[in-house]
PDB file of C-alpha atoms in Angstrom:
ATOM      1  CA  UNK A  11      83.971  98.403 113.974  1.00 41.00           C
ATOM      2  CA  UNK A  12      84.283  94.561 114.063  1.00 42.00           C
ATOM      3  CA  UNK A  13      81.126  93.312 113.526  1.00 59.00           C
ATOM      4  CA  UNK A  14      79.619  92.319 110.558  1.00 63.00           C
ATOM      5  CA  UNK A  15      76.131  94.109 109.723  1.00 68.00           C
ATOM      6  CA  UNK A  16      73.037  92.226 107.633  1.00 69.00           C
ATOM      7  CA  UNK A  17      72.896  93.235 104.206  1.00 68.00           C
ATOM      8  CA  UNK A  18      71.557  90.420 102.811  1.00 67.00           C
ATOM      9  CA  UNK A  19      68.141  91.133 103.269  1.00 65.00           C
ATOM     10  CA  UNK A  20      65.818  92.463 100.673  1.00 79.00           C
ATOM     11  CA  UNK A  21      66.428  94.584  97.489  1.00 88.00           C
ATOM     12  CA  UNK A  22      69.562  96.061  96.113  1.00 90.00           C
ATOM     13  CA  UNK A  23      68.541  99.374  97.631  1.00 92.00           C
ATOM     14  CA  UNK A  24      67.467  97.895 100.756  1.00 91.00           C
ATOM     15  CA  UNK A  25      71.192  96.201 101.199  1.00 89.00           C
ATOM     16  CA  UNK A  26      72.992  99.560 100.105  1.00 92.00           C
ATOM     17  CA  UNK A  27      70.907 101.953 102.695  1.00 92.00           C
ATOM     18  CA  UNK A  28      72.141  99.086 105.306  1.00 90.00           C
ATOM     19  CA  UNK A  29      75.975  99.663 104.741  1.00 90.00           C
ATOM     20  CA  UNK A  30      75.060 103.945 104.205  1.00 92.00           C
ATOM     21  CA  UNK A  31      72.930 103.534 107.755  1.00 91.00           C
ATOM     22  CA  UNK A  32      76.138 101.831 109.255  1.00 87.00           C
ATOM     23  CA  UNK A  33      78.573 104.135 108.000  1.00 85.00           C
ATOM     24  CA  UNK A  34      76.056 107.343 109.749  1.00 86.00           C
ATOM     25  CA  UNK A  35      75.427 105.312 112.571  1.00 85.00           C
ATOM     26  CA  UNK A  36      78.968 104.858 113.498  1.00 77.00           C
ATOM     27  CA  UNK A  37      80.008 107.931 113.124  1.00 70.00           C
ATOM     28  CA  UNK A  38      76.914 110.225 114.374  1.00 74.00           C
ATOM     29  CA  UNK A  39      78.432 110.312 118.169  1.00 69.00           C
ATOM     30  CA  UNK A  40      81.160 112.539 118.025  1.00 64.00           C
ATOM     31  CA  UNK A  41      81.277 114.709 115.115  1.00 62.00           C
ATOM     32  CA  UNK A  42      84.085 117.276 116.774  1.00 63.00           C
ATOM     33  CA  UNK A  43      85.993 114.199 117.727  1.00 60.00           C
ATOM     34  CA  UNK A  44      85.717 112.603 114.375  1.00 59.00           C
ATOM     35  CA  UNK A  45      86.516 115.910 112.798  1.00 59.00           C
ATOM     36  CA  UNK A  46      89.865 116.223 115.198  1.00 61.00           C
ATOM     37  CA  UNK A  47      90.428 112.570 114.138  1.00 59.00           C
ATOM     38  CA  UNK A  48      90.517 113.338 110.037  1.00 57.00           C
ATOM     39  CA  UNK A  49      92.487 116.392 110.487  1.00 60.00           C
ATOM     40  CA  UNK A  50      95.421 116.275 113.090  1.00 58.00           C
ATOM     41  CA  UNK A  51      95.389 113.057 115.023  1.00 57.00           C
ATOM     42  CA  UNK A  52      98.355 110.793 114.624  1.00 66.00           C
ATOM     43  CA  UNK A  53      97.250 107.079 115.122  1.00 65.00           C
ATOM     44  CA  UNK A  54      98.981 103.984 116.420  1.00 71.00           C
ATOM     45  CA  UNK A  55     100.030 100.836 114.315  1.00 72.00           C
ATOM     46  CA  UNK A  56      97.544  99.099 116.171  1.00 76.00           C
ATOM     47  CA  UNK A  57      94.723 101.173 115.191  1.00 67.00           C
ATOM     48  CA  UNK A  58      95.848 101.710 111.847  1.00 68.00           C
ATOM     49  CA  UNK A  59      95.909  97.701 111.821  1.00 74.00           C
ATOM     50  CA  UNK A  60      92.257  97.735 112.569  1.00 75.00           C
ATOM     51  CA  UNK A  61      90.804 100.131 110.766  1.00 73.00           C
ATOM     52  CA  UNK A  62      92.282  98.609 107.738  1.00 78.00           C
ATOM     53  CA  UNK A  63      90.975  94.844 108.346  1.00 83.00           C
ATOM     54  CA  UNK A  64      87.507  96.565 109.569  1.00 80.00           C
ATOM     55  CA  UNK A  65      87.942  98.294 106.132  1.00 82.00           C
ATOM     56  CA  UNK A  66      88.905  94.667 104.095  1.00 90.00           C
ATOM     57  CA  UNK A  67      86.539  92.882 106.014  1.00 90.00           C
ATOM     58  CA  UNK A  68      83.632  94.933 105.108  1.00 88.00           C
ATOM     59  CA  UNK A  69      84.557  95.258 101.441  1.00 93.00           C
ATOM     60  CA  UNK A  70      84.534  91.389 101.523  1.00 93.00           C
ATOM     61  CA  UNK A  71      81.360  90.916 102.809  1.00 90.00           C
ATOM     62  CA  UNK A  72      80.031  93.526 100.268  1.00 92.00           C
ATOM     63  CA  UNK A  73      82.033  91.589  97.390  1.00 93.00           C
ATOM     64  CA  UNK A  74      80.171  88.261  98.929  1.00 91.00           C
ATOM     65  CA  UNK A  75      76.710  89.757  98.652  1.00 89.00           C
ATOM     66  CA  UNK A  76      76.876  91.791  95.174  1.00 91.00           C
ATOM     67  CA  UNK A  77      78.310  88.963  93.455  1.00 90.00           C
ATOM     68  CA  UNK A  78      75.319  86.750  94.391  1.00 88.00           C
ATOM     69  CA  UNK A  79      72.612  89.861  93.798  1.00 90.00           C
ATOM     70  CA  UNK A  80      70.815  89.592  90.744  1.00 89.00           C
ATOM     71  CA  UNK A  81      70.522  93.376  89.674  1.00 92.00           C
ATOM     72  CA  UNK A  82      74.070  93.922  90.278  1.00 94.00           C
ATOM     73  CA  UNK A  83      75.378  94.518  86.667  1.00 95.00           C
ATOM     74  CA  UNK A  84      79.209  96.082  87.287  1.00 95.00           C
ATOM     75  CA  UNK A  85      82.436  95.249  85.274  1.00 93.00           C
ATOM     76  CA  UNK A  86      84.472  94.367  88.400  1.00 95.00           C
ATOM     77  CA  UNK A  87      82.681  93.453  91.415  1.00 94.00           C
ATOM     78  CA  UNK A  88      86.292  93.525  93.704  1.00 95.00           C
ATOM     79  CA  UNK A  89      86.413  96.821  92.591  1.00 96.00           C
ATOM     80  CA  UNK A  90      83.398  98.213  92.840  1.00 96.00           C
ATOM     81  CA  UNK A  91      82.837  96.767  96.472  1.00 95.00           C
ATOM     82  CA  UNK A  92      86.008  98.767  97.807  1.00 95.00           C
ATOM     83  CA  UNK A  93      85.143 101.731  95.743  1.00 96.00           C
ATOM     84  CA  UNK A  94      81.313 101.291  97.295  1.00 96.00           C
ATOM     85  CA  UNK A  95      82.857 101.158 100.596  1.00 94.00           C
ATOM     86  CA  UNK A  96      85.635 103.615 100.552  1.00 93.00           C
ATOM     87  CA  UNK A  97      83.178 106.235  99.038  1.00 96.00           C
ATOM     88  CA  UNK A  98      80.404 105.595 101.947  1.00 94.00           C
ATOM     89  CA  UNK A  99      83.148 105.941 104.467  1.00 89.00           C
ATOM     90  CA  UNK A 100      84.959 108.863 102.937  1.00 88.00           C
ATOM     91  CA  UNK A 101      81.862 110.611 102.428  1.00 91.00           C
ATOM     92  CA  UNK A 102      80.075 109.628 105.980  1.00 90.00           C
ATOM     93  CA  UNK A 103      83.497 111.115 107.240  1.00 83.00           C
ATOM     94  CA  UNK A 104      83.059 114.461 105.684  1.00 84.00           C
ATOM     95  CA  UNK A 105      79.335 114.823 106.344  1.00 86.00           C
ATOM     96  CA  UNK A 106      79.843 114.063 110.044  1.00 81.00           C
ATOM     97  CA  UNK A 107      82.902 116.215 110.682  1.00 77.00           C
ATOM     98  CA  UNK A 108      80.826 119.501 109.258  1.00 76.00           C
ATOM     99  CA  UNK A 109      77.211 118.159 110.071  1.00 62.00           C
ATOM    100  CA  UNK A 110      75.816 121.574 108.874  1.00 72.00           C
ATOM    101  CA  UNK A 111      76.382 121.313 105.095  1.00 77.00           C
ATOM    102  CA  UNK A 112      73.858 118.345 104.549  1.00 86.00           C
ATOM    103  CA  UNK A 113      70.695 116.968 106.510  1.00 91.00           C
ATOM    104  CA  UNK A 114      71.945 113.662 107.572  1.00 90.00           C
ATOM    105  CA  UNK A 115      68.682 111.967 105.699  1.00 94.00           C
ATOM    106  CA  UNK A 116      69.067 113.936 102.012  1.00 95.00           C
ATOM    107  CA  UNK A 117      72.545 112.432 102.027  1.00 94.00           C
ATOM    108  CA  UNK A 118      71.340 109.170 103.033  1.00 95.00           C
ATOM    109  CA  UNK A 119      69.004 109.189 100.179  1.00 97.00           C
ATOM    110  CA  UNK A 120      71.071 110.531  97.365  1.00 97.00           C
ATOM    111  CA  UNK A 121      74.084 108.572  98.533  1.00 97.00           C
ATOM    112  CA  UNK A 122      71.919 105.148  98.330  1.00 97.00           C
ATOM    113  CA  UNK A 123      70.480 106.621  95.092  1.00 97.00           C
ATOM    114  CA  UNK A 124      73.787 107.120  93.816  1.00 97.00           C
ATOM    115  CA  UNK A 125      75.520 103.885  94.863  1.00 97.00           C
ATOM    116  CA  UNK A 126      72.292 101.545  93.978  1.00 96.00           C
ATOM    117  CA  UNK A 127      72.748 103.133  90.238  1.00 96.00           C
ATOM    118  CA  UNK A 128      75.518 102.368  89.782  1.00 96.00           C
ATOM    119  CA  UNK A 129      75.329  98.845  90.942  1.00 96.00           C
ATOM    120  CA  UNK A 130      72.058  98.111  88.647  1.00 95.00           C
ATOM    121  CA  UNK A 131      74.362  99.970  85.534  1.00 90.00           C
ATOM    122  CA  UNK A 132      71.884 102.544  85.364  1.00 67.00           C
ATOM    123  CA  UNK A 133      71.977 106.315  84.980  1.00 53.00           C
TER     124      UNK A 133
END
């Protein structure tokens, strides 16, 4: 959860299919233990600790590379980076604790669809 993935290569939708990749990546494993996780696990400080700098770090670097991006056209480029990353992670989360209600690849493509039009401002 620590390290920092490359994003900066590439297009807008190249960058954003990085961070979506990531998300699936990470959480592909173990989707009964992720599932457990979301629903009835209690965690420790320390965990809690780390999952929210993983969570500020990455919205960070995200913040770092849209605001230097060229076809980035948002309002509020803090903003928009957490919302970017909570909604991959919230949504990577769901897909991967009930695996069966999406192919992993259609929501790989409509999430990067999604996210990469709204970053360029269009519809």
């Amino acid at each position: 959860m620590t390290e920092r993935i490359d994003l900066s290569a590439g297009t807008l939708e190249t960058m954003v299919r990085a961070l979506v990749r990531d998300a699936i990546d990470n959480h592909r494993d173990d989707p009964q233990l992720l599932r457990i996780m979301i629903e009835e696990a209690s965690f420790s400080q320390e965990l809690l600790d780390t999952i929210d700098r993983h969570g500020r770090d990455r919205v960070e670097q995200l913040r770092d590379l849209l605001v230097r991006h060229a076809d980035v056209r948002v309002r509020d480029l803090p903003t928009a980076a957490e919302l970017i990353v909570f909604t991959v992670e919230a949504n990577t989360h769901k897909l991967m604790a009930a695996p069966q209600t999406v192919p992993v690849e259609s929501f790989e493509n409509e999430l990067v669809d999604m996210l990469t039009r709204y970053l360029r401002g269009s519809g």
